[in-house]
Coordinates of C-alpha atoms and ligand atoms in Angstrom, one line a residue:
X1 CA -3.4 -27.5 -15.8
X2 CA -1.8 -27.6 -18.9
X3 CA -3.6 -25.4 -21.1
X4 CA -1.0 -23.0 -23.6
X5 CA -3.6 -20.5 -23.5
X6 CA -3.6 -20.2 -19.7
X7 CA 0.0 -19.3 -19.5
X8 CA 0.5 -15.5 -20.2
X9 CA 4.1 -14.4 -21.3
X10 CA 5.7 -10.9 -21.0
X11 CA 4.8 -10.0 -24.5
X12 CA 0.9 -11.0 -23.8
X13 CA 1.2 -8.9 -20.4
X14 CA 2.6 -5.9 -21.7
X15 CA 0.1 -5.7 -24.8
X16 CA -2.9 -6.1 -21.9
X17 CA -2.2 -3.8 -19.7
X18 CA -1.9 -0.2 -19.1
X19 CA -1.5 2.4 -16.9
X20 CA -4.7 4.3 -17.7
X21 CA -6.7 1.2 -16.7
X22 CA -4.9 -0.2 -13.7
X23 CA -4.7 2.6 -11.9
X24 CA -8.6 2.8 -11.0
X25 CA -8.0 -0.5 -10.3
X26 CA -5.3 0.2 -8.0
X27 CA -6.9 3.0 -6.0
X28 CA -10.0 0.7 -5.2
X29 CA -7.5 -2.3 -4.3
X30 CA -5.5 0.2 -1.7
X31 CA -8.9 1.3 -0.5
X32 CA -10.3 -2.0 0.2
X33 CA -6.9 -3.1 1.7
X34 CA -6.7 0.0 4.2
X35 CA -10.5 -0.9 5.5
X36 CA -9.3 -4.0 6.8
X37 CA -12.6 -5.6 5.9
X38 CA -11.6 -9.7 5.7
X39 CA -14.0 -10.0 3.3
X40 CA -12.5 -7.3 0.8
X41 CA -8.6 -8.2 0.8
X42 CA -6.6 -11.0 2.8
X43 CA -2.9 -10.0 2.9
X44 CA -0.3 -11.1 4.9
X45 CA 2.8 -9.6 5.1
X46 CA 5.1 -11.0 2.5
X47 CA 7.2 -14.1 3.2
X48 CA 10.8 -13.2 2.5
X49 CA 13.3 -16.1 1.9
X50 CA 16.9 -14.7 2.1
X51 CA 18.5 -16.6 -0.7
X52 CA 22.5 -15.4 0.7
X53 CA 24.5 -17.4 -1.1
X54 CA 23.3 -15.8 -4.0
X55 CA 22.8 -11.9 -2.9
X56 CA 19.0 -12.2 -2.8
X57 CA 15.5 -12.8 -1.5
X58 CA 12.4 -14.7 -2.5
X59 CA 9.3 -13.0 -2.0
X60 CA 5.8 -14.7 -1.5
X61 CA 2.4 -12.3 -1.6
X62 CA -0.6 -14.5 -1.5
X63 CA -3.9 -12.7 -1.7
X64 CA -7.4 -13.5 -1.1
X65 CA -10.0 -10.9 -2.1
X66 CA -13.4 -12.6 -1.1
X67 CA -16.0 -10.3 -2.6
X68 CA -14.2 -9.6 -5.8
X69 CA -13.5 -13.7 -6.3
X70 CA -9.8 -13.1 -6.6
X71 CA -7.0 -15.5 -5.4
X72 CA -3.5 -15.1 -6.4
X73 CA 0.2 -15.2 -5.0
X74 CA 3.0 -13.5 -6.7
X75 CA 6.8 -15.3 -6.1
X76 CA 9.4 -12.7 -6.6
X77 CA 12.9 -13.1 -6.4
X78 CA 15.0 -10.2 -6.1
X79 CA 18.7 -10.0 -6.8
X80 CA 21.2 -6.9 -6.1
X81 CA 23.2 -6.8 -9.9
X82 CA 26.1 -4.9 -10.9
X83 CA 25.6 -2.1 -13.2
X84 CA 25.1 -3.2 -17.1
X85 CA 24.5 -6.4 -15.7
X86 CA 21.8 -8.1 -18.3
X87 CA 20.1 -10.2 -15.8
X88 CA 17.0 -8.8 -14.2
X89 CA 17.1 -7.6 -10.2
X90 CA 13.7 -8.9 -10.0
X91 CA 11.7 -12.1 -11.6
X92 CA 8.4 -12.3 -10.6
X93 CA 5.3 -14.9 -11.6
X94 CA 1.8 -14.3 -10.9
X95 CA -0.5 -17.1 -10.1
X96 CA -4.2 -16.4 -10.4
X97 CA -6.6 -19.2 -8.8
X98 CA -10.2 -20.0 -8.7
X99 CA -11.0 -19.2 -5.2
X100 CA -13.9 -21.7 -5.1
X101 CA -12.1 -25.0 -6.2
X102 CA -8.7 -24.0 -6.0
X103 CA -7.9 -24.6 -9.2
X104 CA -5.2 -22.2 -11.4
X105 CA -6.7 -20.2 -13.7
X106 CA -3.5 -18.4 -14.9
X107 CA 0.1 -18.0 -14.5
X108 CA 1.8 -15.1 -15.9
X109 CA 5.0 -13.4 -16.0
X110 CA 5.2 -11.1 -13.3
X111 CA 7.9 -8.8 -14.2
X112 CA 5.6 -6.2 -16.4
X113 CA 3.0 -6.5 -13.6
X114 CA 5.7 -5.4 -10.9
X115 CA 6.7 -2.5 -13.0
X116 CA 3.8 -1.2 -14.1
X117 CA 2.0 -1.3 -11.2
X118 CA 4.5 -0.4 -8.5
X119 CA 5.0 2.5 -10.9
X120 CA 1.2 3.3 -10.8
X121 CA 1.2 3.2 -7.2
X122 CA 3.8 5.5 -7.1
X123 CA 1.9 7.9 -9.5
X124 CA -1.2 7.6 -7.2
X125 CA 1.2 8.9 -4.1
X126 CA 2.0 12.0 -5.8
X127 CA -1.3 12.3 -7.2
X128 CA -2.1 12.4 -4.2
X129 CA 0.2 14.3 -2.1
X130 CA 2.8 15.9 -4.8
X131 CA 2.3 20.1 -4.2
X132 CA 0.0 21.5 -6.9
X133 CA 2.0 23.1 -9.9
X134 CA 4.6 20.5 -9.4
X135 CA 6.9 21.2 -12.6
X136 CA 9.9 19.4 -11.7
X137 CA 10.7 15.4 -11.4
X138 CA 14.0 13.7 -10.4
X139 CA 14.5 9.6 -10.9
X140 CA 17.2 8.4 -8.7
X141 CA 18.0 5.4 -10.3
X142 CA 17.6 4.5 -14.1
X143 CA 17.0 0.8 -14.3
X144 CA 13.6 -1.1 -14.4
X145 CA 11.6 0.8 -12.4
X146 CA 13.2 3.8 -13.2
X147 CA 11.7 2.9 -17.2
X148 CA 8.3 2.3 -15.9
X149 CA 8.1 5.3 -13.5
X150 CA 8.9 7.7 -16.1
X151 CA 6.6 6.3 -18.9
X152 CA 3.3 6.4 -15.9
X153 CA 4.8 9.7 -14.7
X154 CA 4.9 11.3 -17.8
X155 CA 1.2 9.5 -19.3
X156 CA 0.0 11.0 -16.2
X157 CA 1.5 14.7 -15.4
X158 CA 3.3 17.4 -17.2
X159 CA 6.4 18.0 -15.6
X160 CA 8.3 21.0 -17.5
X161 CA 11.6 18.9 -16.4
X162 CA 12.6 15.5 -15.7
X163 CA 15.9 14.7 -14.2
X164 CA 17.9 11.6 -13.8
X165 CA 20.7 10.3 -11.9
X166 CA 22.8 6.9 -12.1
X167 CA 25.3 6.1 -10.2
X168 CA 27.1 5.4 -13.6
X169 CA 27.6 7.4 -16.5
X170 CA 26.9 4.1 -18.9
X171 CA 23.4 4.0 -16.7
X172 CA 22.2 7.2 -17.4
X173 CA 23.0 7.3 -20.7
X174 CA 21.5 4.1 -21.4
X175 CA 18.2 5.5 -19.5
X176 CA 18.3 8.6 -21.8
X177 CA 18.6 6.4 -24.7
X178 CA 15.7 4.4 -24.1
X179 CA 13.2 7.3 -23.3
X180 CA 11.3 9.2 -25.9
X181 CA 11.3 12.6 -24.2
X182 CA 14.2 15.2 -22.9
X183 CA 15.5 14.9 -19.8
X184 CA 18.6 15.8 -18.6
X185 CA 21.1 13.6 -16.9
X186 CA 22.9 14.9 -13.4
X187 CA 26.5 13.6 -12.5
X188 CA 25.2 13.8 -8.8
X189 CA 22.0 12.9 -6.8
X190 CA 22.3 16.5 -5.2
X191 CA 22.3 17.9 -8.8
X192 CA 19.0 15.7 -9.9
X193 CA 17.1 16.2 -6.6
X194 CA 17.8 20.1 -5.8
X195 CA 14.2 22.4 -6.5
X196 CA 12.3 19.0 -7.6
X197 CA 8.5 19.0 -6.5
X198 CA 8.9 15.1 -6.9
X199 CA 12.0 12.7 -6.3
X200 CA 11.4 8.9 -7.0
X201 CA 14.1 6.5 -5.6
X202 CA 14.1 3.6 -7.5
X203 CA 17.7 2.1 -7.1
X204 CA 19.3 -1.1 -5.5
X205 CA 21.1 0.8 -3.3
X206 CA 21.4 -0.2 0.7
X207 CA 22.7 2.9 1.9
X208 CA 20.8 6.2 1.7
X209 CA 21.3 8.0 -1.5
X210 CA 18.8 10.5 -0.6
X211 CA 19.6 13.5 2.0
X212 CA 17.4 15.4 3.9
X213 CA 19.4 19.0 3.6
X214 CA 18.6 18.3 -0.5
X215 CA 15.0 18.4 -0.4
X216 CA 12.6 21.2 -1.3
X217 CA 10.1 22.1 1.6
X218 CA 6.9 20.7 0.5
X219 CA 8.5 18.2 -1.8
X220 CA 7.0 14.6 -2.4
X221 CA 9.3 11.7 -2.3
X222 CA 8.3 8.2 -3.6
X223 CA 10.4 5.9 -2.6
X224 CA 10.6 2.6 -3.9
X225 CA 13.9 0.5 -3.5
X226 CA 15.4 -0.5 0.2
X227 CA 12.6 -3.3 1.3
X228 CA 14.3 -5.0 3.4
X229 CA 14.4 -4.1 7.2
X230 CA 18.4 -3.1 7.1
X231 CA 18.5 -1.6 3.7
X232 CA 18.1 2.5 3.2
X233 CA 17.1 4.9 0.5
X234 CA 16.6 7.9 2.9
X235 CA 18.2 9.5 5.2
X236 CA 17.0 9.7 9.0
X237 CA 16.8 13.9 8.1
X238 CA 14.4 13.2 5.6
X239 CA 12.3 10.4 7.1
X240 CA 12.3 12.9 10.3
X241 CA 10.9 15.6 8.9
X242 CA 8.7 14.2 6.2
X243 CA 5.1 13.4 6.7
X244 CA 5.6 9.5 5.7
X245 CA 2.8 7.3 4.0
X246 CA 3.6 3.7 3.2
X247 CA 1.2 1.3 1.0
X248 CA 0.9 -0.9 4.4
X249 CA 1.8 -0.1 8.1
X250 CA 2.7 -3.3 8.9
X251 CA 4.8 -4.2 5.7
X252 CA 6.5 -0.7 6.4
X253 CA 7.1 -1.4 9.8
X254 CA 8.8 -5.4 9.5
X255 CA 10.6 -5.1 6.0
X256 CA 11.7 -0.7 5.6
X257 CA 14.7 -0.1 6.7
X258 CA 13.8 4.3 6.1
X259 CA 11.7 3.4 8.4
X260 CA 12.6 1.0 11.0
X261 CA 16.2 2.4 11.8
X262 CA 15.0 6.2 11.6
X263 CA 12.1 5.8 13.9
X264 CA 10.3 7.5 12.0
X265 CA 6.1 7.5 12.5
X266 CA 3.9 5.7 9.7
X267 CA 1.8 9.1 9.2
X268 CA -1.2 6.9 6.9
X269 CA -1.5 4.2 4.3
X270 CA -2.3 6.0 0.9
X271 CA -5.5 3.9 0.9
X272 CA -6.2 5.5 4.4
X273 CA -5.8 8.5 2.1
X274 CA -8.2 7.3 -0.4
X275 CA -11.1 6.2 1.9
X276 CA -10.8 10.1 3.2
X277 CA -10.0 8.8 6.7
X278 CA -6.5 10.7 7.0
X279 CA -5.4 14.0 5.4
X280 CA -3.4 14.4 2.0
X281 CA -0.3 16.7 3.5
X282 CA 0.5 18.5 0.2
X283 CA 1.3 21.5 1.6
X284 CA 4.7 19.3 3.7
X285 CA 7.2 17.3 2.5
X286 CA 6.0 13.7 2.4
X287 CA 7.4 10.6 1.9
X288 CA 5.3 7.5 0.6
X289 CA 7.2 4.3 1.7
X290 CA 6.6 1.7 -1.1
X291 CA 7.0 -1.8 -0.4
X292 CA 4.8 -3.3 -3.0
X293 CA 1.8 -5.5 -2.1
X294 CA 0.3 -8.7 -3.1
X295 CA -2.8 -6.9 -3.8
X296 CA -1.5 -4.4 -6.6
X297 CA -0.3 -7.9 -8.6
X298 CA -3.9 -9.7 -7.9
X299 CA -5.8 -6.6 -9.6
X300 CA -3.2 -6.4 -12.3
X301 CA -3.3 -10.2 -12.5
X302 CA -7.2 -10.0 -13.1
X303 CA -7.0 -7.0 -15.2
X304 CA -4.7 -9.2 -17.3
X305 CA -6.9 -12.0 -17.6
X306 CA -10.5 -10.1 -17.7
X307 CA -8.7 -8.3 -20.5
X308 CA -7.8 -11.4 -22.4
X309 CA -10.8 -12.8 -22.1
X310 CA -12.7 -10.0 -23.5
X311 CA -10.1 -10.3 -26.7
X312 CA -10.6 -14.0 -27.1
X313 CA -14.5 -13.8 -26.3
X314 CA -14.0 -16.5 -24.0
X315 CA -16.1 -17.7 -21.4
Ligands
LIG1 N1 8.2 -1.1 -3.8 C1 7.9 -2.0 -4.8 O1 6.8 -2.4 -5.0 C2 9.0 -2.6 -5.6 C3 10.3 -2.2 -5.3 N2 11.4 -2.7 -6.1 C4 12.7 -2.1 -5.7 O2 13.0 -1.1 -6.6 C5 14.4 -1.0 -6.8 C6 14.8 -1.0 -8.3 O3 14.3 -2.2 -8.9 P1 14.7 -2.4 -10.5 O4 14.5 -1.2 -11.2 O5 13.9 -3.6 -10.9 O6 16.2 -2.8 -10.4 P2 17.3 -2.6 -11.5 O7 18.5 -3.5 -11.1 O8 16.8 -2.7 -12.8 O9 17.8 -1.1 -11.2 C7 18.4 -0.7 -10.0 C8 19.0 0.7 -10.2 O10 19.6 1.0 -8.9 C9 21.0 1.4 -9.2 N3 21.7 1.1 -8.0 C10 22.0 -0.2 -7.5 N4 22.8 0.0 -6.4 C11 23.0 1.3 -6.2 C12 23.7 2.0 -5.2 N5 24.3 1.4 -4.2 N6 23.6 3.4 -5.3 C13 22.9 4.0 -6.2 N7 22.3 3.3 -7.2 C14 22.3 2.0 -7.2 C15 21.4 0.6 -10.4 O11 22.5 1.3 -11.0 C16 20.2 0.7 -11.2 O12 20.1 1.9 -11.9 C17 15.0 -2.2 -6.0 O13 15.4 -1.8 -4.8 C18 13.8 -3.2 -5.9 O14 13.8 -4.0 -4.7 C19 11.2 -3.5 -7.1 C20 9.9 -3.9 -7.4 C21 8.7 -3.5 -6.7
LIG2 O1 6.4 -5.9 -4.4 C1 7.3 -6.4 -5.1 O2 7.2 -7.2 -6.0 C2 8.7 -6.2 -4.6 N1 9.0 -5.3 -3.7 C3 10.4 -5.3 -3.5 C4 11.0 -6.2 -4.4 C5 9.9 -6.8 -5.2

């Protein structure tokens, strides 16, 4: 393995995909994964290597989806950084194999993969459970994911207003600055989350930064930072009286902290949702607990590649 062409760099990521395509893509992959059919998806519960000299973890998310032919393992490494700090929280790679020899097919830089599709997913949970007429959107958060949330969010719905809050003032004006559309920046989390029909946490934060007593009955709540067992987002108030989905029970049960120190009950998997098997609550608040799974980078991983070959007319 030492082919240039096989090695696929952000630029040649980020050209290949997009939301409009993966997120079919995604919907079948959570699906297949909430059937718990061996033969459609294989995925353990990440690996997590705490790397605590250094304020991190390594992540390993190795998936086998028989039927399909797909093989891949994504390494992340995630870091907690200071505000403006230039280095990335997360670095991922995305290795796509050849499930009959074993041989690498691709590796690719994993960090437009992780953003786009954990933002996809998140698009999916509100799709699926956000209230109907849902006008308002609040981003808690304005760094990575924050970016890629509001680009899938706003391809995908029509919010009337879209709110953001940053811990720093620096934050959400560089978050402004980088989006096309208005939005308006709130000097508290209150402010940003108060009468929104979606909230999506996105930050790096280990203590809850979202409360209960803010929330709009029948809100939907996507939350996507605090993945490790003793790290919150959420309040217990919140996780209480929410109806809570999470992209995988298991993963939401050993690494969410919203979840493991509120006691709060694992309501369905949004592919459970999907496959029709358990109710969409619109009409109550929900939470969808997002941890990110192996299988969401193996799709986008083969999205990637299918769509690179069809460019080059290989193969
Ligand atoms: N569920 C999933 O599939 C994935 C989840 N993540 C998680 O999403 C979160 C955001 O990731 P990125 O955008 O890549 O990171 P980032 O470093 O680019 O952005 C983090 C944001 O959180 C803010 N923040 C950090 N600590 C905070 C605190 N104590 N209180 C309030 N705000 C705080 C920062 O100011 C920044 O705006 C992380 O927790 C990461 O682990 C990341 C990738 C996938
Ligand atoms: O799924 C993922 O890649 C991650 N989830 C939390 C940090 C990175």
């Amino acid at each position: 393995f030492n082919e240039q062409n096989f090695i696929f760099q952000q630029s040649k990521t980020k050209d290949l995909l997009s939301p409009a395509d993966l997120i079919p893509r995604l919907e079948d992959a959570l699906g297949k994964f909430s059937r718990r059919d061996a033969a459609e998806v294989l995925q353990p519960v990440r690996t997590a290597v705490p790397l605590q000299k250094h304020g991190g973890f390594m992540g390993l998310m190795p998936t086998y989806m028989e039927k399909d032919g797909v093989l891949s393992t994504k390494f992340v490494c995630f870091y907690k950084r200071e505000e403006g700090s230039t280095l990335p929280a997360v670095q991922a790679t995305v290795v796509l194999l050849d499930p009959e020899y074993g041989n690498v097919k691709a590796v690719m830089d994993g960090e437009v993969i992780t953003a786009m599709r954990t933002a996809a997913v998140s698009a999916i949970s509100a799709k699926l459970l956000m209230p109907p007429q849902a006008e308002v959107l609040a981003i808690l958060g304005t760094g990575k994911q924050a970016l890629s949330h509001c680009r899938v969010f706003t391809e995908m719905f029509s919010f009337k207003e879209l709110r953001v809050w940053s811990r720093t003032k620096e934050g959400a004006a560089r978050f402004i600055r980088s989006i096309d559309g208005p939005v308006q920046g709130c000097s508290t989390a209150e402010e940003a989350v108060r009468g929104a029909d979606v909230i999506v946490t996105v930050t790096g934060s280990t203590q809850p930064v979202l409360f209960g007593q803010w929330v709009k009955a029948g809100a939907h709540v996507a939350a996507v930072g605090a993945c490790r067992p003793d790290w919150r987002e959420l309040d217990d108030v919140l996780m209480k009286e929410a109806v809570v989905y999470a992209d995988s029970r298991e993963g939401a049960m050993l690494e969410s902290g919203d979840v493991i120190l509120s006691g709060a009950e694992v309501f369905a998997e949004l592919g459970d949702v999907i496959n029709g098997t358990k109710a969409a609550h619109r009409e109550k608040t929900t939470v969808f607990k997002s941890l990110g799974m192996g299988v969401e980078d193996a799709v986008s991983a083969q999205l990637v590649f299918d769509r690179w070959k069809a460019q080059a007319g290989k193969f």
